[in-house]
Short mmCIF file of C-alpha atoms in Angstrom, two decimals:
data_model
loop_
_atom_site.label_atom_id
_atom_site.label_comp_id
_atom_site.label_asym_id
_atom_site.label_seq_id
_atom_site.Cartn_x
_atom_site.Cartn_y
_atom_site.Cartn_z
CA UNK A 1 16.59 12.67 -43.72
CA UNK A 2 17.84 10.27 -41.02
CA UNK A 3 15.65 7.36 -40.02
CA UNK A 4 13.23 7.52 -37.11
CA UNK A 5 14.75 4.51 -35.37
CA UNK A 6 17.92 6.35 -34.46
CA UNK A 7 15.99 9.30 -33.09
CA UNK A 8 14.51 7.54 -30.07
CA UNK A 9 17.75 7.62 -28.15
CA UNK A 10 18.35 11.24 -29.13
CA UNK A 11 14.84 12.29 -28.08
CA UNK A 12 15.13 10.43 -24.75
CA UNK A 13 18.50 12.02 -24.09
CA UNK A 14 17.24 15.48 -25.05
CA UNK A 15 14.23 15.19 -22.75
CA UNK A 16 16.67 14.40 -19.92
CA UNK A 17 18.78 17.43 -20.84
CA UNK A 18 21.94 15.44 -21.59
CA UNK A 19 22.18 15.65 -25.36
CA UNK A 20 25.33 17.18 -26.79
CA UNK A 21 25.31 19.90 -29.41
CA UNK A 22 25.88 17.61 -32.40
CA UNK A 23 23.10 15.32 -31.32
CA UNK A 24 20.75 18.20 -30.78
CA UNK A 25 21.42 19.50 -34.30
CA UNK A 26 20.72 16.02 -35.76
CA UNK A 27 17.51 15.75 -33.77
CA UNK A 28 16.30 19.23 -34.78
CA UNK A 29 16.99 18.51 -38.45
CA UNK A 30 15.01 15.30 -38.21
CA UNK A 31 12.08 16.86 -36.39
CA UNK A 32 11.74 19.56 -39.06
CA UNK A 33 11.39 16.88 -41.70
CA UNK A 34 9.42 14.16 -39.87
CA UNK A 35 5.89 14.90 -38.72
CA UNK A 36 5.34 11.66 -36.69
CA UNK A 37 8.49 12.23 -34.66
CA UNK A 38 7.54 15.86 -34.22
CA UNK A 39 4.21 14.71 -32.77
CA UNK A 40 6.06 12.35 -30.42
CA UNK A 41 8.40 15.14 -29.38
CA UNK A 42 5.43 17.28 -28.37
CA UNK A 43 3.12 14.63 -26.98
CA UNK A 44 5.32 12.22 -25.04
CA UNK A 45 6.52 14.63 -22.35
CA UNK A 46 2.87 15.53 -21.68
CA UNK A 47 1.93 11.89 -21.51
CA UNK A 48 4.83 11.17 -19.11
CA UNK A 49 3.68 14.06 -16.97
CA UNK A 50 0.07 12.84 -16.98
CA UNK A 51 1.29 9.40 -16.00
CA UNK A 52 3.41 10.79 -13.19
CA UNK A 53 0.49 12.75 -11.74
CA UNK A 54 -2.14 10.05 -12.21
CA UNK A 55 -3.74 9.56 -8.76
CA UNK A 56 -2.82 6.29 -7.16
CA UNK A 57 -5.61 3.86 -6.19
CA UNK A 58 -5.73 3.33 -2.43
CA UNK A 59 -6.07 0.03 -0.58
CA UNK A 60 -9.03 -0.88 1.56
CA UNK A 61 -8.88 1.16 4.81
CA UNK A 62 -8.70 -2.00 6.90
CA UNK A 63 -5.61 -3.20 5.05
CA UNK A 64 -3.32 -0.79 6.85
CA UNK A 65 -4.35 -1.88 10.34
CA UNK A 66 -4.33 -5.52 9.30
CA UNK A 67 -0.89 -5.24 7.75
CA UNK A 68 0.60 -3.41 10.74
CA UNK A 69 -0.79 -5.98 13.16
CA UNK A 70 0.61 -8.85 11.15
CA UNK A 71 4.02 -7.20 10.81
CA UNK A 72 4.09 -6.39 14.48
CA UNK A 73 3.35 -10.01 15.33
CA UNK A 74 5.96 -11.26 12.83
CA UNK A 75 8.54 -8.75 14.12
CA UNK A 76 8.00 -9.89 17.68
CA UNK A 77 8.27 -13.48 16.63
CA UNK A 78 11.52 -12.70 14.79
CA UNK A 79 12.79 -10.84 17.86
CA UNK A 80 12.84 -13.91 20.03
CA UNK A 81 9.57 -15.68 20.49
CA UNK A 82 9.79 -19.48 20.30
CA UNK A 83 10.69 -20.50 16.80
CA UNK A 84 8.13 -22.17 14.65
CA UNK A 85 8.54 -23.81 11.28
CA UNK A 86 8.64 -21.06 8.70
CA UNK A 87 8.05 -21.96 5.09
CA UNK A 88 11.04 -20.50 3.23
CA UNK A 89 8.93 -19.52 0.26
CA UNK A 90 5.28 -18.81 1.19
CA UNK A 91 2.73 -19.54 -1.44
CA UNK A 92 1.76 -16.17 -2.94
CA UNK A 93 -1.62 -17.57 -3.91
CA UNK A 94 -2.40 -18.13 -0.29
CA UNK A 95 -1.00 -14.72 0.57
CA UNK A 96 0.46 -13.62 3.86
CA UNK A 97 -2.72 -14.48 5.74
CA UNK A 98 -2.23 -18.03 4.52
CA UNK A 99 0.75 -18.61 6.79
CA UNK A 100 0.66 -15.85 9.34
CA UNK A 101 -2.98 -16.00 10.39
CA UNK A 102 -3.31 -19.72 11.15
CA UNK A 103 -0.33 -19.45 13.47
CA UNK A 104 -1.73 -16.36 15.16
CA UNK A 105 -5.18 -17.76 15.52
CA UNK A 106 -3.73 -20.99 16.92
CA UNK A 107 -1.78 -19.00 19.45
CA UNK A 108 -4.90 -16.99 20.27
CA UNK A 109 -6.91 -20.13 20.81
CA UNK A 110 -4.20 -21.48 23.16
CA UNK A 111 -4.24 -18.23 25.10
CA UNK A 112 -8.01 -18.39 25.26
CA UNK A 113 -7.75 -21.93 26.64
CA UNK A 114 -5.14 -20.99 29.26
CA UNK A 115 -6.55 -17.54 29.99
CA UNK A 116 -10.08 -18.83 30.11
CA UNK A 117 -9.21 -21.25 32.88
CA UNK A 118 -7.48 -18.56 34.84
CA UNK A 119 -10.29 -16.15 34.28
CA UNK A 120 -12.81 -18.76 35.30
CA UNK A 121 -11.03 -19.06 38.65
CA UNK A 122 -11.01 -15.29 38.91
CA UNK A 123 -14.64 -14.96 37.95
CA UNK A 124 -15.61 -17.13 40.89
CA UNK A 125 -14.26 -14.48 43.19
CA UNK A 126 -15.39 -11.22 41.66
CA UNK A 127 -17.68 -9.85 39.03
CA UNK A 128 -16.35 -9.36 35.54
CA UNK A 129 -17.05 -10.07 31.89
CA UNK A 130 -18.65 -13.46 31.36
CA UNK A 131 -17.43 -13.78 27.78
CA UNK A 132 -13.80 -15.00 27.85
CA UNK A 133 -12.87 -13.05 24.72
CA UNK A 134 -14.24 -9.88 26.25
CA UNK A 135 -12.21 -10.59 29.36
CA UNK A 136 -9.06 -11.15 27.30
CA UNK A 137 -9.39 -7.68 25.84
CA UNK A 138 -9.09 -6.26 29.35
CA UNK A 139 -6.06 -8.22 30.50
CA UNK A 140 -2.76 -6.48 31.34
CA UNK A 141 -0.91 -8.95 29.14
CA UNK A 142 -0.34 -7.57 25.68
CA UNK A 143 -0.39 -11.05 24.22
CA UNK A 144 -3.79 -11.71 25.79
CA UNK A 145 -5.26 -8.51 24.37
CA UNK A 146 -3.80 -9.20 20.95
CA UNK A 147 -5.13 -12.74 21.01
CA UNK A 148 -8.54 -11.48 22.07
CA UNK A 149 -8.59 -9.05 19.13
CA UNK A 150 -7.75 -11.83 16.73
CA UNK A 151 -10.60 -13.91 18.06
CA UNK A 152 -12.97 -10.96 17.72
CA UNK A 153 -11.89 -10.49 14.14
CA UNK A 154 -12.27 -14.21 13.47
CA UNK A 155 -15.85 -14.05 14.83
CA UNK A 156 -14.93 -16.22 17.84
CA UNK A 157 -16.79 -14.23 20.48
CA UNK A 158 -20.18 -14.73 21.96
CA UNK A 159 -20.11 -11.50 23.96
CA UNK A 160 -22.95 -9.03 23.46
CA UNK A 161 -22.14 -6.26 20.97
CA UNK A 162 -23.27 -3.55 23.41
CA UNK A 163 -20.47 -4.71 25.76
CA UNK A 164 -17.92 -5.45 23.07
CA UNK A 165 -17.99 -2.15 21.24
CA UNK A 166 -17.30 0.03 24.32
CA UNK A 167 -14.48 -2.36 25.32
CA UNK A 168 -12.94 -2.05 21.90
CA UNK A 169 -13.33 1.74 21.93
CA UNK A 170 -11.60 1.89 25.29
CA UNK A 171 -8.80 -0.28 23.97
CA UNK A 172 -8.36 1.99 20.95
CA UNK A 173 -8.30 5.09 23.15
CA UNK A 174 -6.11 3.90 25.98
CA UNK A 175 -3.97 0.90 25.03
CA UNK A 176 -0.24 1.68 25.43
CA UNK A 177 0.58 -0.27 22.25
CA UNK A 178 -0.15 1.43 18.94
CA UNK A 179 -0.42 -1.88 17.11
CA UNK A 180 -3.09 -3.06 19.58
CA UNK A 181 -5.03 0.15 19.03
CA UNK A 182 -4.83 -0.33 15.27
CA UNK A 183 -5.98 -3.91 15.54
CA UNK A 184 -8.85 -2.61 17.74
CA UNK A 185 -9.87 -0.22 14.96
CA UNK A 186 -9.94 -3.07 12.54
CA UNK A 187 -12.10 -5.12 14.94
CA UNK A 188 -14.44 -2.13 15.27
CA UNK A 189 -14.88 -2.27 11.52
CA UNK A 190 -16.95 -5.41 12.06
CA UNK A 191 -19.51 -3.41 13.96
CA UNK A 192 -20.13 -0.42 11.74
CA UNK A 193 -23.87 -1.02 11.91
CA UNK A 194 -23.88 -0.99 15.70
CA UNK A 195 -25.68 2.02 17.28
CA UNK A 196 -23.07 2.02 20.07
CA UNK A 197 -20.35 2.66 17.50
CA UNK A 198 -22.36 5.09 15.41
CA UNK A 199 -22.90 7.38 18.37
CA UNK A 200 -19.32 7.41 19.63
CA UNK A 201 -16.99 7.22 16.63
CA UNK A 202 -16.63 10.95 16.14
CA UNK A 203 -15.61 11.47 19.76
CA UNK A 204 -13.21 8.52 19.44
CA UNK A 205 -11.50 10.30 16.53
CA UNK A 206 -11.43 13.57 18.46
CA UNK A 207 -9.76 12.19 21.58
CA UNK A 208 -7.29 9.88 19.85
CA UNK A 209 -3.75 11.00 20.57
CA UNK A 210 -1.81 8.68 18.21
CA UNK A 211 -1.77 10.11 14.66
CA UNK A 212 -1.78 6.79 12.80
CA UNK A 213 -4.63 5.42 14.98
CA UNK A 214 -6.61 8.62 14.43
CA UNK A 215 -6.07 8.16 10.69
CA UNK A 216 -7.44 4.58 10.87
CA UNK A 217 -10.44 5.81 12.87
CA UNK A 218 -11.07 8.53 10.30
CA UNK A 219 -11.09 5.83 7.60
CA UNK A 220 -13.65 3.93 9.60
CA UNK A 221 -15.75 7.01 10.14
CA UNK A 222 -15.74 7.76 6.42
CA UNK A 223 -16.71 4.19 5.58
CA UNK A 224 -19.49 4.15 8.18
CA UNK A 225 -20.97 7.58 7.78
CA UNK A 226 -19.60 8.79 4.43
CA UNK A 227 -20.82 12.35 3.84
CA UNK A 228 -21.75 12.90 7.49
CA UNK A 229 -18.43 11.44 8.52
CA UNK A 230 -16.62 13.85 6.22
CA UNK A 231 -18.54 16.77 7.69
CA UNK A 232 -17.64 15.58 11.19
CA UNK A 233 -13.97 15.41 10.23
CA UNK A 234 -14.13 18.90 8.76
CA UNK A 235 -15.64 20.15 12.01
CA UNK A 236 -12.87 18.51 14.01
CA UNK A 237 -10.29 20.01 11.67
CA UNK A 238 -11.73 23.49 12.27
CA UNK A 239 -11.42 22.81 16.00
CA UNK A 240 -7.77 21.88 15.52
CA UNK A 241 -8.29 18.31 16.71
CA UNK A 242 -7.06 16.41 13.66
CA UNK A 243 -3.51 15.26 13.16
CA UNK A 244 -1.69 14.70 9.89
CA UNK A 245 -2.96 11.27 8.82
CA UNK A 246 -6.59 12.07 9.61
CA UNK A 247 -6.29 15.36 7.77
CA UNK A 248 -4.96 13.53 4.73
CA UNK A 249 -7.90 11.10 4.81
CA UNK A 250 -10.27 14.03 5.03
CA UNK A 251 -8.60 15.80 2.11
CA UNK A 252 -8.72 12.70 -0.07
CA UNK A 253 -12.36 12.00 0.78
CA UNK A 254 -13.27 15.59 0.06
CA UNK A 255 -11.88 15.58 -3.45
CA UNK B 1 13.90 14.55 5.00
CA UNK B 2 11.59 11.88 3.68
CA UNK B 3 14.48 9.89 2.36
CA UNK B 4 16.25 10.35 5.71
CA UNK B 5 13.34 8.57 7.40
CA UNK B 6 13.85 5.65 5.07
CA UNK B 7 17.57 5.61 5.68
CA UNK B 8 17.07 5.61 9.45
CA UNK B 9 14.51 2.83 9.23
CA UNK B 10 16.68 0.86 6.82
CA UNK B 11 19.67 1.22 9.17
CA UNK B 12 17.54 0.05 12.08
CA UNK B 13 16.53 -3.03 10.09
CA UNK B 14 20.10 -3.77 9.13
CA UNK B 15 21.07 -3.49 12.80
CA UNK B 16 18.52 -6.10 13.76
CA UNK B 17 15.64 -3.96 14.96
CA UNK B 18 12.68 -5.46 13.12
CA UNK B 19 10.14 -3.01 14.55
CA UNK B 20 11.46 -0.45 11.99
CA UNK B 21 9.50 -2.29 9.32
CA UNK B 22 6.31 -0.65 10.57
CA UNK B 23 7.72 2.79 9.71
CA UNK B 24 8.53 1.56 6.24
CA UNK B 25 5.09 -0.01 5.87
CA UNK B 26 3.41 3.28 6.89
CA UNK B 27 5.45 5.17 4.31
CA UNK B 28 5.32 2.84 1.36
CA UNK B 29 2.40 0.41 1.49
CA UNK B 30 0.18 2.67 -0.63
CA UNK B 31 2.86 3.06 -3.28
CA UNK B 32 3.38 -0.70 -3.48
CA UNK B 33 -0.35 -1.41 -3.46
CA UNK B 34 -0.84 0.95 -6.41
CA UNK B 35 2.13 -0.61 -8.22
CA UNK B 36 0.79 -4.13 -7.78
CA UNK B 37 -2.80 -3.17 -8.57
CA UNK B 38 -1.75 -1.66 -11.87
CA UNK B 39 0.28 -4.77 -12.64
CA UNK B 40 -2.33 -7.34 -11.64
CA UNK B 41 -5.71 -5.57 -11.68
CA UNK B 42 -6.72 -7.48 -8.52
CA UNK B 43 -7.20 -5.63 -5.25
CA UNK B 44 -7.05 -8.56 -2.83
CA UNK B 45 -4.04 -10.07 -4.60
CA UNK B 46 -2.31 -6.66 -4.55
CA UNK B 47 -2.79 -6.41 -0.81
CA UNK B 48 -1.31 -9.86 -0.33
CA UNK B 49 1.66 -9.08 -2.56
CA UNK B 50 2.23 -5.77 -0.71
CA UNK B 51 2.13 -7.56 2.59
CA UNK B 52 4.50 -10.22 1.33
CA UNK B 53 7.03 -7.53 0.35
CA UNK B 54 7.11 -6.19 3.91
CA UNK B 55 7.35 -9.66 5.39
CA UNK B 56 10.35 -10.30 3.17
CA UNK B 57 11.81 -6.92 4.16
CA UNK B 58 11.43 -8.06 7.76
CA UNK B 59 12.96 -11.40 7.04
CA UNK B 60 15.90 -10.12 4.95
CA UNK B 61 16.33 -6.75 6.65
CA UNK B 62 19.78 -7.72 7.87
CA UNK B 63 20.98 -7.86 4.27
CA UNK B 64 20.02 -4.23 3.60
CA UNK B 65 23.11 -2.03 3.29
CA UNK B 66 22.71 0.79 5.75
CA UNK B 67 22.98 4.21 4.17
CA UNK B 68 21.84 3.05 0.75
CA UNK B 69 18.57 4.34 -0.76
CA UNK B 70 15.74 2.17 0.46
CA UNK B 71 13.27 2.38 -2.40
CA UNK B 72 15.35 0.63 -5.08
CA UNK B 73 15.87 -2.22 -2.63
CA UNK B 74 12.18 -2.33 -1.83
CA UNK B 75 11.24 -2.43 -5.51
CA UNK B 76 13.80 -5.16 -6.13
CA UNK B 77 11.94 -7.28 -3.55
CA UNK B 78 8.57 -6.20 -5.02
CA UNK B 79 9.60 -7.35 -8.48
CA UNK B 80 10.82 -10.66 -7.04
CA UNK B 81 7.50 -11.12 -5.21
CA UNK B 82 5.57 -10.40 -8.40
CA UNK B 83 7.72 -12.75 -10.45
CA UNK B 84 7.29 -15.47 -7.85
CA UNK B 85 3.52 -14.93 -8.08
CA UNK B 86 3.58 -15.14 -11.87
CA UNK B 87 5.65 -18.33 -11.74
CA UNK B 88 3.18 -19.98 -9.39
CA UNK B 89 -0.02 -18.46 -10.73
CA UNK B 90 -2.46 -21.01 -12.05
CA UNK B 91 -3.15 -20.65 -15.75
CA UNK B 92 -6.87 -20.63 -15.13
CA UNK B 93 -8.19 -17.18 -14.20
CA UNK B 94 -11.66 -17.15 -12.57
CA UNK B 95 -14.25 -15.26 -14.57
CA UNK B 96 -15.04 -13.08 -11.54
CA UNK B 97 -11.48 -11.86 -11.50
CA UNK B 98 -11.61 -10.94 -15.13
CA UNK B 99 -14.71 -8.88 -14.45
CA UNK B 100 -13.17 -7.06 -11.55
CA UNK B 101 -13.60 -3.31 -11.88
CA UNK B 102 -10.49 -1.26 -12.71
CA UNK B 103 -8.97 0.72 -9.87
CA UNK B 104 -10.85 3.85 -8.96
CA UNK B 105 -9.09 7.13 -9.71
CA UNK B 106 -9.22 10.37 -7.79
CA UNK B 107 -9.67 12.90 -10.55
CA UNK B 108 -9.46 16.04 -8.48
CA UNK B 109 -5.71 15.59 -8.02
CA UNK B 110 -5.05 15.17 -11.69
CA UNK B 111 -3.27 18.27 -12.96
CA UNK B 112 -2.08 17.31 -16.41
CA UNK B 113 -5.35 16.06 -17.88
CA UNK B 114 -7.83 17.56 -15.48
CA UNK B 115 -10.64 15.31 -16.48
CA UNK B 116 -11.99 12.14 -14.97
CA UNK B 117 -12.61 10.56 -18.35
CA UNK B 118 -9.08 11.15 -19.50
CA UNK B 119 -7.63 9.73 -16.30
CA UNK B 120 -9.78 6.62 -16.76
CA UNK B 121 -8.67 6.39 -20.39
CA UNK B 122 -5.08 6.60 -19.34
CA UNK B 123 -5.58 3.89 -16.71
CA UNK B 124 -7.31 1.73 -19.34
CA UNK B 125 -4.49 2.27 -21.84
CA UNK B 126 -1.90 1.47 -19.19
CA UNK B 127 -3.73 -1.76 -18.31
CA UNK B 128 -3.52 -2.83 -21.98
CA UNK B 129 0.19 -2.22 -22.22
CA UNK B 130 2.30 -5.43 -22.20
CA UNK B 131 3.36 -6.35 -18.68
CA UNK B 132 7.07 -5.61 -19.06
CA UNK B 133 6.43 -2.15 -20.51
CA UNK B 134 3.75 -1.41 -17.96
CA UNK B 135 6.11 -2.32 -15.14
CA UNK B 136 8.83 -0.14 -16.65
CA UNK B 137 6.55 2.90 -16.88
CA UNK B 138 5.20 2.32 -13.34
CA UNK B 139 8.76 2.24 -12.00
CA UNK B 140 9.88 5.20 -14.10
CA UNK B 141 7.07 7.41 -12.72
CA UNK B 142 8.40 7.04 -9.21
CA UNK B 143 10.36 10.25 -8.48
CA UNK B 144 12.64 8.41 -6.08
CA UNK B 145 13.90 5.95 -8.72
CA UNK B 146 16.60 7.28 -11.03
CA UNK B 147 17.46 5.89 -14.44
CA UNK B 148 20.52 4.40 -12.76
CA UNK B 149 18.28 2.67 -10.25
CA UNK B 150 16.06 1.35 -13.02
CA UNK B 151 19.05 0.11 -14.97
CA UNK B 152 20.32 -1.75 -11.93
CA UNK B 153 16.85 -3.17 -11.22
CA UNK B 154 16.23 -4.35 -14.74
CA UNK B 155 19.77 -5.35 -15.60
CA UNK B 156 20.50 -3.09 -18.53
CA UNK B 157 22.26 0.17 -19.33
CA UNK B 158 20.98 3.64 -18.57
CA UNK B 159 20.84 4.41 -22.25
CA UNK B 160 18.75 1.32 -22.91
CA UNK B 161 16.37 2.24 -20.11
CA UNK B 162 15.80 5.68 -21.63
CA UNK B 163 15.01 4.23 -25.03
CA UNK B 164 12.76 1.55 -23.50
CA UNK B 165 10.81 4.18 -21.57
CA UNK B 166 10.46 6.23 -24.73
CA UNK B 167 9.12 3.26 -26.69
CA UNK B 168 6.75 2.30 -23.90
CA UNK B 169 5.41 5.83 -23.80
CA UNK B 170 4.91 5.75 -27.58
CA UNK B 171 2.94 2.55 -27.30
CA UNK B 172 0.97 3.95 -24.41
CA UNK B 173 0.13 6.97 -26.51
CA UNK B 174 -1.22 4.75 -29.30
CA UNK B 175 -3.36 2.79 -26.84
CA UNK B 176 -4.49 6.04 -25.20
CA UNK B 177 -5.65 7.30 -28.61
CA UNK B 178 -7.57 4.06 -29.20
CA UNK B 179 -9.40 4.59 -25.91
CA UNK B 180 -10.90 7.81 -27.19
CA UNK B 181 -14.68 7.89 -26.79
#
């Protein structure tokens, strides 16, 4: 009987279907005589299959929107915004937020300072939001809206939630930039207990025309309303109003 | 078709269009998160490592060779990010982190074992496997990574990869048996 050590390569090759005739005969002779290797021969392909089909854990629903917003900001910066000092090797312990977010929040604060002065001038002439962050969310400038969203997510707004939630919902429904919409969904995640959001989230999912944003809203709905949220998604699916990403969320949640 | 999306996005990156990274993030962030979570056991850290991979993809996109498969390149960066983390990780691990719950599984999609308990046992056995072997099995379960890709990633021959996978599976089987209720 040959030793088991030499059989590992033969078994691995045989399972891949690239073992020649002589090797196959050696392996078969060994398997007839060796019970432990015979067990491996039977069990390991099943184990490999089980491993391959093991369901993957999923990240927190907010991670996707957060990641896209950060990448979008970094991509724009790389595409030609004024250069800042970039650490060549960011500290993994601090994570990406450790070096991206301070820069973004700093930029947001600067925009708030500049935009707030301009808005203050404007507010003297006509009625509008009194909270500068709320006003930033309604500016035509993409940078202003993005900065406003960062400040909302950082808790830097004093605006009343009943005003803020509808503004965010409008942003998520209508903003021309997908990344802004996604960042808006993430900001809405801070207000899941708000009655204004509870009553309107299903319709926000239904009327959302960007698949990835609808998927993020579906995540939020499932987090906020769980079973009821799932039932609402199923209803929308029956009505043909869900796109691919939201359907996937629904299917996963319904497992 | 799916691979074609990667190739198009990779080509866009190589041509200096950084916005393509969002397409790649949409397609692969879950895969990378699961990979890191099974390597580290920490959800927040896994999100950070995943994000760091895409920031590096953005930063080094111009070095990607257009037309080449994207996933092996992505996993090369992911391994580098993980190794950098290990090199800088503090030796002290907070007790809270050690008590963190293992990743939740979705048993309904499990076809081979068809049981929540067995999926949890397999996850537990995988978590006990030595890091190098665990990483190898996690990479080998990806249908888009060939043995040739793994050999290039890990710097050894295809034959050696096959034997290493076989041995890692054997060890996983032993650990899986020990997890029996």
